[in-house]
Amino acid sequence: MAKSGDPAPVIAIDGPSASGKGTVAQEVARSLGFHYLDSGALYRLVAVAAVRQNVALADEKRLAALAGGLACEFCGDQIRLDGQSVTDAVRSEQAASGASEVAALPQVRRALLERQRAFRRVPGLVADGRDMGSVVFPDAVLKIFLTASPEERANRRYKQLMEKGLRVNLINILRDIEQRDARDIGRPVAPLQVGADAMVVDTTNLTVAEAVARILESYAARQSRQAPSR
Ligand code: DC
């Protein structure tokens, strides 16, 4: 149990694209009554804003200024930018690919740092991304690396997009996922990595409910270890 004056506890959930982080993290947050940060959405918003304002995805200085000044709001599943709904644009594959490019730029990452930390509020936060445990919340009480095989992740993304009525090709999705993984793992700043203090949860053969249960069990175990003994 956190003592009064302690910062709100953070559960950091990092992992590759389409590993189910978002669904699992939101469910963990809901179960605990915690706030939720989808940090990928911030990088996606920078990419969406850049396209709208004709800023090249390699123009680090202007992108960092865009990132620092993003006028965005999160309301449940809905995302607004400059007062307009951009939910579908942010969730598009185009935004995902642009996000992966802008996320490799150190000045953009720096510009988003404090904005991400501002999501930390009582009673606690579940934060999902790539560097939640390593950079943004290094003092997180629980660090999870959520993953699944590239084929399973491609299948899940394929099903999601088909359900939305989009015509997509599984081979192309797998290729995109592998390219994005390579970029996220290979970049010099805040690369996607399994931290020494992170617990790996491989969801290739797990349901969402099973993955959530594992994380909640680990959190409860940590809490009971931290509880003062009488
Ligand atoms: O989790 P996602 O698919 O919405 O993330 C989109 C891109 O943003 C992804 O290629 C990696 C990047 N990202 C990042 O570098 N750091 C984060 N904390 C979150 C996302």
Short mmCIF file of C-alpha atoms and ligand atoms in Angstrom, two decimals:
data_model
loop_
_atom_site.label_atom_id
_atom_site.label_comp_id
_atom_site.label_asym_id
_atom_site.label_seq_id
_atom_site.Cartn_x
_atom_site.Cartn_y
_atom_site.Cartn_z
CA MET A 1 0.00 0.00 0.00
CA ALA A 2 1.37 3.44 -0.95
CA LYS A 3 2.09 5.77 2.01
CA SER A 4 0.66 9.28 1.86
CA GLY A 5 3.24 11.50 0.14
CA ASP A 6 4.48 8.62 -2.04
CA PRO A 7 4.01 9.23 -5.76
CA ALA A 8 1.07 7.33 -7.27
CA PRO A 9 2.11 3.77 -8.21
CA VAL A 10 2.78 3.04 -11.88
CA ILE A 11 2.47 -0.28 -13.70
CA ALA A 12 4.57 -0.03 -16.87
CA ILE A 13 3.56 -2.28 -19.75
CA ASP A 14 6.00 -2.21 -22.66
CA GLY A 15 6.17 -4.40 -25.74
CA PRO A 16 6.12 -4.55 -29.52
CA SER A 17 3.33 -3.43 -31.90
CA ALA A 18 0.09 -5.39 -31.84
CA SER A 19 1.09 -7.43 -28.79
CA GLY A 20 -2.26 -6.63 -27.17
CA LYS A 21 -0.72 -4.11 -24.76
CA GLY A 22 -3.54 -1.60 -25.18
CA THR A 23 -6.35 -4.05 -24.47
CA VAL A 24 -4.52 -5.70 -21.58
CA ALA A 25 -3.32 -2.41 -20.05
CA GLN A 26 -6.80 -0.85 -20.17
CA GLU A 27 -8.29 -3.91 -18.52
CA VAL A 28 -5.63 -3.89 -15.77
CA ALA A 29 -6.32 -0.17 -15.21
CA ARG A 30 -10.07 -0.78 -15.07
CA SER A 31 -9.69 -3.64 -12.57
CA LEU A 32 -7.56 -1.51 -10.24
CA GLY A 33 -9.46 1.76 -10.80
CA PHE A 34 -6.19 3.31 -12.11
CA HIS A 35 -5.69 5.93 -14.81
CA TYR A 36 -4.42 4.78 -18.21
CA LEU A 37 -1.77 6.23 -20.52
CA ASP A 38 -1.59 5.09 -24.15
CA SER A 39 1.79 6.66 -24.92
CA GLY A 40 1.76 5.33 -28.51
CA ALA A 41 -1.26 7.56 -29.17
CA LEU A 42 0.90 10.62 -28.44
CA TYR A 43 3.47 9.58 -31.05
CA ARG A 44 0.62 8.81 -33.45
CA LEU A 45 -0.86 12.26 -32.77
CA VAL A 46 2.45 13.90 -33.64
CA ALA A 47 2.44 12.00 -36.96
CA VAL A 48 -1.21 12.96 -37.67
CA ALA A 49 -0.58 16.62 -36.77
CA ALA A 50 2.54 16.64 -38.98
CA VAL A 51 0.63 15.41 -42.03
CA ARG A 52 -2.12 17.98 -41.40
CA GLN A 53 0.38 20.80 -41.09
CA ASN A 54 2.65 19.65 -43.91
CA VAL A 55 5.61 19.04 -41.64
CA ALA A 56 8.07 16.47 -43.01
CA LEU A 57 8.47 13.37 -40.82
CA ALA A 58 12.21 14.00 -40.77
CA ASP A 59 12.03 17.66 -39.68
CA GLU A 60 13.03 17.01 -36.06
CA LYS A 61 12.90 20.61 -34.87
CA ARG A 62 9.41 21.35 -36.17
CA LEU A 63 8.13 17.95 -35.06
CA ALA A 64 9.44 18.55 -31.54
CA ALA A 65 7.65 21.92 -31.49
CA LEU A 66 4.45 20.19 -32.67
CA ALA A 67 4.86 17.52 -29.97
CA GLY A 68 5.40 20.14 -27.26
CA GLY A 69 2.30 22.09 -28.26
CA LEU A 70 -0.15 19.26 -29.06
CA ALA A 71 -3.65 20.42 -28.07
CA CYS A 72 -5.10 16.97 -27.54
CA GLU A 73 -7.71 15.43 -25.27
CA PHE A 74 -8.37 11.79 -24.38
CA CYS A 75 -11.92 10.94 -23.46
CA GLY A 76 -12.45 7.20 -23.10
CA ASP A 77 -11.66 5.74 -26.53
CA GLN A 78 -12.03 9.11 -28.23
CA ILE A 79 -9.06 11.30 -29.13
CA ARG A 80 -9.36 14.94 -30.10
CA LEU A 81 -6.77 17.23 -31.64
CA ASP A 82 -7.41 20.99 -31.78
CA GLY A 83 -11.01 20.26 -30.80
CA GLN A 84 -11.65 17.81 -33.68
CA SER A 85 -12.09 14.06 -33.39
CA VAL A 86 -9.04 12.28 -34.81
CA THR A 87 -9.72 8.83 -33.33
CA ASP A 88 -9.81 6.96 -36.66
CA ALA A 89 -6.83 8.83 -38.09
CA VAL A 90 -4.78 8.08 -34.96
CA ARG A 91 -5.65 4.37 -35.13
CA SER A 92 -4.82 4.07 -38.85
CA GLU A 93 -1.85 2.07 -40.14
CA GLN A 94 -0.56 5.28 -41.74
CA ALA A 95 -0.38 6.96 -38.32
CA ALA A 96 1.29 3.86 -36.86
CA SER A 97 3.98 3.95 -39.48
CA GLY A 98 4.48 7.74 -39.13
CA ALA A 99 4.60 7.36 -35.34
CA SER A 100 7.39 4.82 -35.63
CA GLU A 101 9.40 7.37 -37.66
CA VAL A 102 8.84 10.38 -35.39
CA ALA A 103 9.44 8.22 -32.30
CA ALA A 104 13.03 7.67 -33.42
CA LEU A 105 13.77 11.41 -33.03
CA PRO A 106 15.29 12.35 -29.63
CA GLN A 107 13.85 15.89 -29.55
CA VAL A 108 10.33 14.56 -30.13
CA ARG A 109 10.76 12.03 -27.31
CA ARG A 110 12.04 14.75 -25.00
CA ALA A 111 9.11 17.02 -25.89
CA LEU A 112 6.63 14.29 -24.88
CA LEU A 113 8.33 13.26 -21.64
CA GLU A 114 6.65 15.60 -19.13
CA ARG A 115 3.31 15.26 -20.89
CA GLN A 116 3.46 11.51 -20.25
CA ARG A 117 4.56 11.93 -16.64
CA ALA A 118 1.59 14.25 -16.03
CA PHE A 119 -0.72 11.23 -16.40
CA ARG A 120 0.60 9.89 -13.08
CA ARG A 121 -2.13 10.65 -10.57
CA VAL A 122 -3.66 8.92 -7.56
CA PRO A 123 -4.76 6.20 -7.12
CA GLY A 124 -2.29 4.98 -9.79
CA LEU A 125 -1.44 4.67 -13.46
CA VAL A 126 -1.12 1.87 -15.98
CA ALA A 127 1.15 3.15 -18.78
CA ASP A 128 1.61 1.33 -22.07
CA GLY A 129 4.37 1.91 -24.62
CA ARG A 130 7.96 1.02 -25.43
CA ASP A 131 9.99 2.89 -22.80
CA MET A 132 7.55 3.23 -19.90
CA GLY A 133 9.70 1.16 -17.54
CA SER A 134 13.09 2.25 -18.88
CA VAL A 135 12.74 6.03 -19.38
CA VAL A 136 9.39 7.58 -18.51
CA PHE A 137 8.63 5.80 -15.22
CA PRO A 138 11.88 4.08 -14.15
CA ASP A 139 10.47 3.83 -10.60
CA ALA A 140 7.36 1.89 -11.73
CA VAL A 141 6.35 -0.66 -9.08
CA LEU A 142 5.77 -3.31 -11.71
CA LYS A 143 7.35 -3.53 -15.18
CA ILE A 144 5.85 -5.89 -17.71
CA PHE A 145 7.18 -6.76 -21.16
CA LEU A 146 4.13 -7.98 -23.07
CA THR A 147 4.86 -9.80 -26.28
CA ALA A 148 3.64 -12.44 -28.75
CA SER A 149 5.14 -14.01 -31.87
CA PRO A 150 5.16 -11.74 -34.97
CA GLU A 151 2.79 -14.17 -36.75
CA GLU A 152 0.27 -14.11 -33.90
CA ARG A 153 0.48 -10.31 -33.70
CA ALA A 154 -0.08 -10.03 -37.47
CA ASN A 155 -3.09 -12.37 -37.21
CA ARG A 156 -4.62 -10.27 -34.43
CA ARG A 157 -4.10 -7.02 -36.33
CA TYR A 158 -5.52 -8.66 -39.49
CA LYS A 159 -8.70 -9.71 -37.65
CA GLN A 160 -9.11 -6.26 -36.08
CA LEU A 161 -8.82 -4.50 -39.45
CA MET A 162 -11.14 -7.00 -41.20
CA GLU A 163 -13.73 -6.45 -38.45
CA LYS A 164 -13.54 -2.74 -39.24
CA GLY A 165 -14.44 -3.64 -42.85
CA LEU A 166 -10.97 -2.82 -44.23
CA ARG A 167 -9.52 -4.93 -47.04
CA VAL A 168 -6.08 -5.94 -45.85
CA ASN A 169 -3.42 -8.49 -46.67
CA LEU A 170 -1.93 -10.67 -43.93
CA ILE A 171 1.52 -10.88 -45.55
CA ASN A 172 1.72 -7.06 -45.78
CA ILE A 173 0.66 -6.70 -42.15
CA LEU A 174 3.33 -9.16 -41.03
CA ARG A 175 5.94 -7.28 -43.08
CA ASP A 176 4.86 -3.93 -41.55
CA ILE A 177 5.01 -5.37 -38.03
CA GLU A 178 8.50 -6.77 -38.62
CA GLN A 179 9.69 -3.45 -40.07
CA ARG A 180 8.25 -1.51 -37.14
CA ASP A 181 9.81 -3.93 -34.63
CA ALA A 182 13.20 -3.51 -36.32
CA ARG A 183 12.89 0.28 -36.17
CA ASP A 184 11.69 0.33 -32.54
CA ILE A 185 14.40 -2.12 -31.40
CA GLY A 186 17.24 -0.65 -33.47
CA ARG A 187 16.87 3.07 -32.73
CA PRO A 188 19.57 4.60 -30.56
CA VAL A 189 17.16 6.49 -28.25
CA ALA A 190 14.84 4.61 -25.89
CA PRO A 191 14.86 1.41 -27.95
CA LEU A 192 12.28 -1.28 -27.27
CA GLN A 193 14.03 -3.68 -24.92
CA VAL A 194 13.30 -6.14 -22.14
CA GLY A 195 14.57 -4.42 -19.00
CA ALA A 196 16.47 -6.54 -16.48
CA ASP A 197 13.74 -5.69 -13.94
CA ALA A 198 10.80 -6.49 -16.26
CA MET A 199 8.59 -9.57 -16.17
CA VAL A 200 7.99 -11.06 -19.64
CA VAL A 201 4.41 -12.08 -20.42
CA ASP A 202 4.18 -13.91 -23.75
CA THR A 203 0.56 -13.81 -24.88
CA THR A 204 0.97 -15.99 -28.00
CA ASN A 205 -1.07 -18.71 -26.28
CA LEU A 206 -2.86 -16.62 -23.66
CA THR A 207 -6.29 -15.01 -23.72
CA VAL A 208 -6.63 -11.35 -22.73
CA ALA A 209 -8.21 -12.43 -19.43
CA GLU A 210 -5.27 -14.76 -18.68
CA ALA A 211 -2.70 -12.04 -19.43
CA VAL A 212 -4.59 -9.55 -17.24
CA ALA A 213 -4.84 -12.09 -14.41
CA ARG A 214 -1.06 -12.69 -14.48
CA ILE A 215 -0.33 -8.98 -14.23
CA LEU A 216 -2.85 -8.44 -11.43
CA GLU A 217 -1.37 -11.39 -9.51
CA SER A 218 2.16 -9.98 -9.81
CA TYR A 219 0.97 -6.56 -8.71
CA ALA A 220 -0.84 -8.03 -5.70
CA ALA A 221 2.25 -10.08 -4.80
CA ARG A 222 4.40 -6.94 -4.94
CA GLN A 223 1.94 -4.99 -2.82
CA SER A 224 1.89 -7.69 -0.14
CA ARG A 225 5.72 -7.79 -0.12
CA GLN A 226 5.80 -4.01 0.39
CA ALA A 227 3.12 -3.98 3.09
CA PRO A 228 4.65 -3.31 6.53
CA SER A 229 4.58 -6.46 8.68
CA ARG A 230 2.96 -6.15 12.08
O1 DC B 1 1.93 1.33 -29.44
P1 DC B 1 1.66 1.97 -30.79
O2 DC B 1 1.59 0.98 -31.93
O3 DC B 1 0.48 2.88 -30.77
O4 DC B 1 2.95 2.90 -31.08
C1 DC B 1 3.11 3.59 -32.28
C2 DC B 1 4.59 3.84 -32.51
O5 DC B 1 5.06 4.76 -31.52
C3 DC B 1 5.48 2.61 -32.44
O6 DC B 1 6.15 2.37 -33.68
C4 DC B 1 6.54 2.91 -31.42
C5 DC B 1 6.31 4.31 -30.97
N1 DC B 1 6.26 4.41 -29.52
C6 DC B 1 7.45 4.69 -28.87
O7 DC B 1 8.50 4.78 -29.50
N2 DC B 1 7.44 4.85 -27.52
C7 DC B 1 6.32 4.73 -26.82
N3 DC B 1 6.36 4.90 -25.51
C8 DC B 1 5.10 4.41 -27.47
C9 DC B 1 5.11 4.25 -28.83
#
